[in-house]
Amino acid sequence: MEDESLNVLLIEDNPGDALLIRKVLDEVDSASFRLETVDRLSTGLGELNGRKVDVILLDLSLPDSQGIDTFVRVYSEAPEVPIVVLTGLDDETLAVEAVRQGAQDYLVKGRADSNVLARSMRYAIERKRVEERLQELYEKERRLREEREAEINKRVEFTRALVHELKTPLTSVMASSELLMSELKAGPLLKLAENLYRGACNLNRRIDELLDLARGELGMIQLSCKPLDIVRLLHAVAEDMALAFASHGQSLRLDVPSRLPLVWADEERLEQVVVNLLNNACKFTPEGGTITLRALEDGARLIVEVEDTGSGIDENEQKRLFDPYNRLESDRERLSGLGLGLSLCKMLVSLHGGDIWIKSRKGSGSTFSFSIPLNRMPQGQENAETGDAYESADD
Ligand SMILES: Nc1ncnc2c1ncn2[C@@H]1O[C@H](COP(=O)(O)OP(=O)(O)OP(=O)(O)O)[C@@H](O)[C@H]1O
Ligand SMILES: [Mg+2]
């Protein structure tokens, strides 16, 4: 059977006090404790090196060491062994300091009866075990965190390299085809150059979306926010996309008040969100359908909506569409796409401190809405000024 008696090392130079402790321990049950007494710190440190000690009872005033230094030296010699400091009535403050620095407990000499002493030592041992367990858990958590950070740093580096490797040749293809277009003026070669340019631009946009997703996941997207007139932005986007809707036989309606408060936003990123939603509306609405681009003020937020008269989406399919690569089964074969648009919208809107959601019913069209907080800057942009209401130039 395992020996359950505790090895107690008493470091105490006063023979009277040492004797008292021995007597008190004998009163508990002499078989429960094996007491070894030394009267100098140096001898105590030697004992700690040579034998198994379960708990130390430590007097801080010894012939070869005084005060808190006594505790510090014992603690650094055997940090794994619980220490109960023995103190006189007049140096309790010192004992409290020792507890603050890592002692498990302290006892006032002459005040501790057998039960108190036994309880204190057992409590010290248990407390030390709990501390060690906590320390282990903390270390484990720290290691995992460091591994995670190293992994993220690796991916950040990789993404940076990827941006460079993909974008550098593509930029030169776009620039060269643009130059060709301006040189060729007319004829079949111009058509080829235009195709080349359009293809490269589409590829560039796709690469940007993929890179944005990777950057967003790694927290690498920095917004560049300014007070933004959403009315002007929505009019400009609608104008740019009018041809795309017309070529699909759809009509685009604008339901935007002439005046709305400015919002703190990154114009390019917000435009990306609106364009993505409009592209979806265009793609998933049949010929003859109507798409409405709407903006409204709703308390402390501004809401932009894209409503269509398209196929609509079943309720239990709606939520997952904002996760990357999720497309409706029915659209996978039929229509091109990667399933990135809505997840990018969600990421960009939440970087602005807003939300994105959908209201739709199968067969009855869909409304995608997103909100941007008013009078509030996205995190990291807090030092700039808020914008006032703005009279749109399109009035
Ligand atoms: N307005 C809409 N009406 C009906 N279904 C839609 C609408 N918008 C999105 N969806 C559904 O949600 C899916 C995800 O949309 P998302 O924009 O993320 O991807 P995608 O348009 O398929 O591809 P990508 O945007 O990468 O070109 C779409 O494939 C489609 O099934
Ligand atoms: Mg899309």
Coordinates of C-alpha atoms and ligand atoms in Angstrom, one line a residue:
M1 CA 0.0 0.0 0.0
E2 CA 1.2 3.5 -0.8
D3 CA 2.7 5.4 2.2
E4 CA 0.4 8.3 2.7
S5 CA 2.3 10.0 5.6
L6 CA 3.6 13.5 4.7
N7 CA 7.3 14.4 4.8
V8 CA 7.4 17.7 6.6
L9 CA 10.6 19.8 6.7
L10 CA 10.6 22.2 9.6
I11 CA 13.2 25.0 9.2
E12 CA 13.2 26.6 12.6
D13 CA 16.2 27.7 14.8
N14 CA 14.3 28.2 18.0
P15 CA 14.4 24.8 19.8
G16 CA 11.3 25.7 21.9
D17 CA 9.2 26.5 18.9
A18 CA 10.5 23.4 17.1
L19 CA 9.5 21.2 20.0
L20 CA 6.1 22.8 20.2
I21 CA 5.4 22.0 16.5
R22 CA 6.6 18.4 17.0
K23 CA 4.2 18.0 20.0
V24 CA 1.3 19.6 18.1
L25 CA 1.9 17.2 15.2
D26 CA 2.1 14.2 17.5
E27 CA -1.3 15.2 18.9
V28 CA -2.8 14.9 15.4
D29 CA -1.4 11.5 14.6
S30 CA 2.3 10.8 14.6
A31 CA 1.9 8.3 11.8
S32 CA 0.5 11.0 9.5
F33 CA 3.6 13.1 9.4
R34 CA 7.3 12.4 9.2
L35 CA 9.0 15.5 10.6
E36 CA 12.6 16.5 9.9
T37 CA 13.8 19.6 11.7
V38 CA 16.8 21.8 10.7
D39 CA 17.9 25.0 12.4
R40 CA 19.7 26.8 9.5
L41 CA 18.7 27.8 6.1
S42 CA 21.7 26.3 4.4
T43 CA 21.0 22.9 6.0
G44 CA 17.3 23.2 4.9
L45 CA 18.3 23.9 1.3
G46 CA 20.6 20.8 1.5
E47 CA 17.7 18.7 2.7
L48 CA 15.5 19.9 -0.2
N49 CA 18.2 18.7 -2.6
G50 CA 18.5 15.2 -1.1
R51 CA 15.1 14.0 -0.1
K52 CA 11.4 14.0 -0.9
V53 CA 9.7 16.9 1.0
D54 CA 5.9 17.3 0.8
V55 CA 5.6 20.5 2.7
I56 CA 8.0 23.0 4.4
L57 CA 7.3 24.9 7.6
L58 CA 9.5 27.9 7.5
D59 CA 10.6 30.4 10.1
L60 CA 11.8 33.5 8.4
S61 CA 14.3 34.6 11.0
L62 CA 17.2 32.1 10.9
P63 CA 20.9 32.5 11.9
D64 CA 22.0 32.5 8.3
S65 CA 19.0 34.4 6.7
Q66 CA 16.5 37.0 7.7
G67 CA 13.1 38.2 6.5
I68 CA 11.5 37.7 3.1
D69 CA 14.9 36.8 1.7
T70 CA 14.6 33.5 3.6
F71 CA 11.4 32.7 1.8
V72 CA 12.7 33.7 -1.6
R73 CA 15.7 31.5 -1.3
V74 CA 13.7 28.4 -0.2
Y75 CA 11.1 29.1 -2.9
S76 CA 13.7 29.4 -5.7
E77 CA 15.4 26.2 -4.5
A78 CA 12.2 24.2 -4.5
P79 CA 9.4 26.1 -6.3
E80 CA 7.3 22.9 -6.5
V81 CA 7.2 22.3 -2.7
P82 CA 4.4 24.1 -0.8
I83 CA 5.6 26.4 2.0
V84 CA 3.8 27.4 5.2
V85 CA 5.5 30.4 6.8
L86 CA 5.8 30.5 10.6
T87 CA 5.6 33.9 12.0
G88 CA 5.5 35.7 15.4
L89 CA 2.7 38.1 16.3
D90 CA 4.8 41.1 15.4
D91 CA 5.8 40.1 11.9
E92 CA 2.6 39.1 10.4
T93 CA 3.0 41.7 7.6
L94 CA 6.1 39.9 6.5
A95 CA 4.2 36.6 6.4
V96 CA 1.5 38.2 4.2
E97 CA 4.2 39.4 1.9
A98 CA 5.6 35.8 1.6
V99 CA 2.1 34.6 0.7
R100 CA 1.9 37.3 -1.9
Q101 CA 5.1 36.0 -3.3
G102 CA 4.1 32.4 -3.5
A103 CA 3.9 30.9 0.0
Q104 CA 0.7 28.8 0.4
D105 CA -0.2 29.9 3.9
Y106 CA 1.2 31.3 7.2
L107 CA 0.7 30.4 10.8
V108 CA 1.3 32.5 13.9
K109 CA 3.6 30.6 16.2
G110 CA 1.9 29.4 19.5
R111 CA -1.5 30.1 18.0
A112 CA -1.8 27.0 15.9
D113 CA -3.3 24.0 17.6
S114 CA -2.9 20.5 16.1
N115 CA -6.0 20.8 13.9
V116 CA -5.1 24.2 12.5
L117 CA -1.5 23.1 11.8
A118 CA -2.6 19.8 10.1
R119 CA -5.3 21.6 8.1
S120 CA -2.9 24.3 7.0
M121 CA -0.3 21.8 5.7
R122 CA -2.8 19.7 3.9
Y123 CA -4.5 22.8 2.5
A124 CA -1.0 24.1 1.4
I125 CA -0.4 20.8 -0.5
E126 CA -3.8 20.9 -2.2
R127 CA -3.5 24.6 -3.1
K128 CA 0.0 24.0 -4.6
R129 CA -1.5 21.1 -6.7
V130 CA -4.3 23.3 -8.0
E131 CA -1.7 26.1 -8.7
E132 CA 0.4 23.7 -10.7
R133 CA -2.6 22.4 -12.6
L134 CA -3.6 26.0 -13.5
Q135 CA 0.0 26.7 -14.5
E136 CA 0.0 23.6 -16.7
L137 CA -3.3 24.7 -18.3
Y138 CA -2.0 28.2 -18.8
E139 CA 1.2 26.9 -20.4
K140 CA -0.8 24.7 -22.7
E141 CA -3.0 27.6 -23.7
R142 CA 0.0 29.8 -24.3
R143 CA 1.7 27.1 -26.5
L144 CA -1.5 26.7 -28.5
R145 CA -1.9 30.5 -28.9
E146 CA 1.7 30.8 -30.0
E147 CA 1.3 27.9 -32.5
R148 CA -1.9 29.6 -33.8
E149 CA -0.1 32.9 -34.2
A150 CA 2.8 31.3 -36.0
E151 CA 0.4 29.6 -38.3
I152 CA -1.5 32.9 -39.0
N153 CA 1.9 34.7 -39.6
K154 CA 2.8 32.0 -42.1
R155 CA -0.5 32.4 -43.9
V156 CA -0.1 36.2 -43.9
E157 CA 3.3 35.8 -45.5
F158 CA 2.0 33.3 -48.0
T159 CA -0.9 35.6 -48.9
R160 CA 1.4 38.6 -49.4
A161 CA 3.6 36.5 -51.7
L162 CA 0.5 35.2 -53.5
V163 CA -0.7 38.8 -54.1
H164 CA 2.7 39.6 -55.6
E165 CA 3.0 36.5 -57.7
L166 CA -0.5 36.7 -59.2
K167 CA -1.0 40.5 -59.5
T168 CA 2.4 41.4 -61.0
P169 CA 2.0 39.5 -64.3
L170 CA -1.7 40.3 -64.5
T171 CA -1.1 44.0 -64.1
S172 CA 1.4 43.9 -66.9
V173 CA -1.1 42.0 -69.2
M174 CA -3.8 44.6 -68.4
A175 CA -1.4 47.5 -69.1
S176 CA -0.1 45.9 -72.3
S177 CA -3.6 45.1 -73.7
E178 CA -4.7 48.7 -72.8
L179 CA -1.7 50.0 -74.7
L180 CA -2.5 47.8 -77.6
M181 CA -6.0 49.0 -77.7
S182 CA -4.9 52.6 -77.9
E183 CA -2.4 51.8 -80.7
L184 CA -4.7 49.7 -82.8
K185 CA -7.6 52.2 -83.2
A186 CA -9.8 49.9 -85.2
G187 CA -10.1 46.5 -87.0
P188 CA -10.2 42.8 -85.9
L189 CA -6.9 43.1 -83.9
L190 CA -8.5 45.8 -81.8
K191 CA -11.4 43.3 -81.0
L192 CA -8.7 40.8 -79.8
A193 CA -7.0 43.4 -77.7
E194 CA -10.3 44.4 -76.1
N195 CA -11.1 40.7 -75.4
L196 CA -7.7 40.4 -73.8
Y197 CA -8.2 43.5 -71.7
R198 CA -11.7 42.4 -70.6
G199 CA -10.5 38.9 -69.8
A200 CA -7.6 40.2 -67.8
C201 CA -9.8 42.6 -65.9
N202 CA -12.3 39.8 -65.0
L203 CA -9.5 37.6 -63.9
N204 CA -8.1 40.5 -61.8
R205 CA -11.4 41.0 -60.1
R206 CA -11.8 37.3 -59.3
I207 CA -8.2 37.2 -57.9
D208 CA -9.0 40.3 -55.8
E209 CA -12.1 38.5 -54.4
L210 CA -10.2 35.4 -53.5
L211 CA -7.4 37.4 -52.0
D212 CA -9.9 39.6 -50.1
L213 CA -11.4 36.5 -48.5
A214 CA -8.0 35.3 -47.4
R215 CA -7.0 38.7 -46.2
G216 CA -10.3 39.2 -44.4
E217 CA -9.8 35.9 -42.5
L218 CA -6.4 36.9 -41.5
G219 CA -7.4 40.4 -40.4
M220 CA -5.3 42.0 -43.2
I221 CA -8.0 44.3 -44.6
Q222 CA -7.6 47.9 -43.6
L223 CA -10.6 50.2 -44.3
S224 CA -9.9 53.7 -45.5
C225 CA -12.9 55.5 -44.1
K226 CA -14.1 59.0 -44.9
P227 CA -17.4 60.7 -44.5
L228 CA -19.3 59.2 -47.5
D229 CA -22.4 60.4 -49.3
I230 CA -24.2 57.2 -49.9
V231 CA -26.8 58.9 -52.1
R232 CA -24.1 59.9 -54.6
L233 CA -22.5 56.5 -54.4
L234 CA -25.8 54.6 -55.1
H235 CA -26.6 56.9 -58.1
A236 CA -23.1 56.3 -59.5
V237 CA -23.3 52.5 -59.1
A238 CA -26.8 52.4 -60.7
E239 CA -25.5 54.4 -63.7
D240 CA -22.5 52.1 -64.2
M241 CA -24.7 49.0 -64.1
A242 CA -27.6 50.3 -66.1
L243 CA -26.3 48.6 -69.2
A244 CA -25.9 45.2 -67.6
F245 CA -29.6 45.3 -66.4
A246 CA -30.8 46.5 -69.7
S247 CA -29.0 43.7 -71.5
H248 CA -30.8 41.2 -69.3
G249 CA -34.1 42.8 -70.0
Q250 CA -34.5 43.9 -66.4
S251 CA -35.3 47.3 -65.1
L252 CA -33.5 49.0 -62.2
R253 CA -35.4 51.3 -59.9
L254 CA -33.8 53.7 -57.5
D255 CA -35.7 54.3 -54.3
V256 CA -33.2 56.6 -52.6
P257 CA -34.1 59.9 -50.8
S258 CA -32.3 63.0 -52.1
R259 CA -30.6 63.6 -48.8
L260 CA -29.2 61.2 -46.2
P261 CA -26.7 61.6 -43.4
L262 CA -23.1 60.9 -44.3
V263 CA -21.7 57.7 -43.1
W264 CA -18.1 56.8 -42.1
A265 CA -17.2 54.3 -44.7
D266 CA -14.6 53.1 -47.2
E267 CA -16.1 54.1 -50.5
E268 CA -14.5 51.5 -52.6
R269 CA -15.4 48.7 -50.2
L270 CA -19.0 49.8 -49.8
E271 CA -19.3 50.1 -53.6
Q272 CA -18.0 46.5 -53.8
V273 CA -20.8 45.4 -51.5
V274 CA -23.5 47.2 -53.5
V275 CA -22.1 45.9 -56.8
N276 CA -22.0 42.3 -55.5
L277 CA -25.7 42.5 -54.4
L278 CA -26.8 44.1 -57.6
N279 CA -24.8 41.5 -59.7
N280 CA -26.6 38.7 -57.8
A281 CA -30.0 40.3 -58.3
C282 CA -29.2 40.6 -62.0
K283 CA -27.9 37.0 -62.2
F284 CA -30.8 35.4 -60.3
T285 CA -33.7 37.4 -61.7
P286 CA -35.3 36.3 -65.0
E287 CA -35.8 38.6 -68.0
G288 CA -38.5 41.2 -67.4
G289 CA -37.9 41.4 -63.7
T290 CA -37.4 44.5 -61.6
I291 CA -34.5 45.3 -59.2
T292 CA -34.9 48.0 -56.7
L293 CA -32.0 49.7 -55.1
R294 CA -33.2 51.4 -51.9
A295 CA -31.6 53.4 -49.0
L296 CA -33.2 54.7 -45.9
E297 CA -32.4 56.1 -42.5
D298 CA -33.4 53.8 -39.6
G299 CA -32.7 55.3 -36.2
A300 CA -28.9 55.2 -35.6
R301 CA -28.2 53.3 -38.8
L302 CA -28.4 53.6 -42.5
I303 CA -29.9 50.8 -44.5
V304 CA -29.3 49.9 -48.1
E305 CA -31.4 47.3 -49.8
V306 CA -31.4 45.4 -53.1
E307 CA -34.8 43.9 -53.8
D308 CA -35.5 41.7 -56.8
T309 CA -38.4 39.8 -58.3
G310 CA -36.2 36.7 -58.9
S311 CA -36.3 33.1 -57.9
G312 CA -36.4 33.7 -54.1
I313 CA -34.6 31.5 -51.5
D314 CA -36.0 28.9 -49.2
E315 CA -35.9 30.0 -45.5
N316 CA -33.6 27.2 -44.3
E317 CA -31.1 27.9 -47.1
Q318 CA -30.8 31.6 -46.4
K319 CA -28.3 31.8 -43.5
R320 CA -25.6 29.6 -45.0
L321 CA -25.4 31.7 -48.2
F322 CA -23.3 34.2 -46.3
D323 CA -20.6 31.5 -45.7
P324 CA -18.0 31.2 -48.4
Y325 CA -18.5 28.7 -51.2
N326 CA -22.2 28.2 -50.5
R327 CA -24.4 28.3 -53.5
L328 CA -27.9 27.0 -53.9
E329 CA -28.0 23.5 -55.3
S330 CA -30.3 24.6 -58.1
D331 CA -27.8 27.3 -59.2
R332 CA -24.6 25.3 -59.2
E333 CA -24.9 23.7 -62.6
R334 CA -27.0 26.5 -64.2
L335 CA -25.1 29.7 -63.4
S336 CA -21.4 30.6 -63.1
G337 CA -20.0 31.8 -59.8
L338 CA -17.7 30.7 -56.9
G339 CA -20.1 31.5 -54.0
L340 CA -17.8 34.3 -52.7
G341 CA -19.9 37.4 -53.2
L342 CA -22.1 37.2 -50.2
S343 CA -19.4 36.1 -47.8
L344 CA -17.3 39.1 -48.9
C345 CA -20.2 41.4 -48.5
K346 CA -20.7 40.1 -44.9
M347 CA -17.1 40.6 -44.1
L348 CA -16.9 44.1 -45.5
V349 CA -20.1 45.2 -43.8
S350 CA -19.0 43.8 -40.5
L351 CA -15.7 45.6 -40.8
H352 CA -17.8 48.8 -41.0
G353 CA -19.7 47.8 -37.8
G354 CA -22.9 46.9 -39.7
D355 CA -25.0 43.8 -40.4
I356 CA -26.2 42.1 -43.5
W357 CA -29.4 40.0 -43.8
I358 CA -31.9 38.6 -46.3
K359 CA -35.7 38.5 -46.5
S360 CA -36.9 36.1 -49.1
R361 CA -39.5 33.5 -50.0
K362 CA -39.1 30.8 -52.5
G363 CA -40.7 32.0 -55.7
S364 CA -41.3 35.6 -54.4
G365 CA -38.1 37.4 -54.9
S366 CA -35.4 38.4 -52.4
T367 CA -34.4 41.5 -50.5
F368 CA -30.8 41.7 -49.4
S369 CA -30.2 44.5 -46.8
F370 CA -27.2 45.8 -45.0
S371 CA -26.8 48.5 -42.4
I372 CA -24.0 50.9 -41.6
P373 CA -24.0 52.7 -38.2
L374 CA -24.6 56.4 -38.3
N375 CA -22.3 58.8 -36.3
R376 CA -20.0 55.9 -35.5
M377 CA -16.6 55.2 -36.9
P378 CA -15.5 51.6 -37.5
Q379 CA -12.9 50.4 -35.1
G380 CA -9.4 51.9 -35.7
Q381 CA -10.9 55.0 -37.3
E382 CA -12.0 56.7 -34.1
N383 CA -9.8 59.8 -34.5
A384 CA -11.6 61.3 -37.4
E385 CA -14.6 63.6 -37.4
T386 CA -18.2 62.6 -38.0
G387 CA -20.0 63.9 -41.1
D388 CA -23.0 66.1 -41.2
A389 CA -26.1 65.6 -43.4
Y390 CA -25.2 66.2 -47.0
E391 CA -27.3 67.7 -49.8
S392 CA -26.9 65.3 -52.8
A393 CA -25.6 66.8 -56.0
D394 CA -28.2 64.8 -57.8
D395 CA -31.1 66.8 -56.4
Ligands
LIG1 N1 -30.7 37.7 -55.4 C1 -30.6 36.3 -55.3 N2 -31.7 35.6 -55.6 C2 -31.6 34.2 -55.5 N3 -30.6 33.5 -55.1 C3 -29.5 34.3 -54.7 C4 -29.5 35.7 -54.8 N4 -28.3 36.1 -54.4 C5 -27.6 35.0 -54.1 N5 -28.3 33.9 -54.3 C6 -27.8 32.5 -54.0 O1 -26.8 32.6 -53.1 C7 -25.6 32.0 -53.6 C8 -24.4 32.6 -53.1 O2 -24.3 34.0 -53.6 P1 -22.8 34.6 -53.8 O3 -23.0 35.9 -54.4 O4 -22.1 34.4 -52.6 O5 -22.2 33.6 -54.9 P2 -22.3 33.5 -56.5 O6 -23.1 34.7 -57.0 O7 -22.9 32.2 -56.8 O8 -20.8 33.5 -56.9 P3 -19.8 34.8 -57.0 O9 -20.5 35.9 -56.2 O10 -18.6 34.3 -56.3 O11 -19.7 35.1 -58.4 C9 -25.8 32.0 -55.1 O12 -25.1 31.0 -55.8 C10 -27.3 31.8 -55.2 O13 -27.6 30.4 -55.1
MG2 MG -22.5 36.6 -56.4

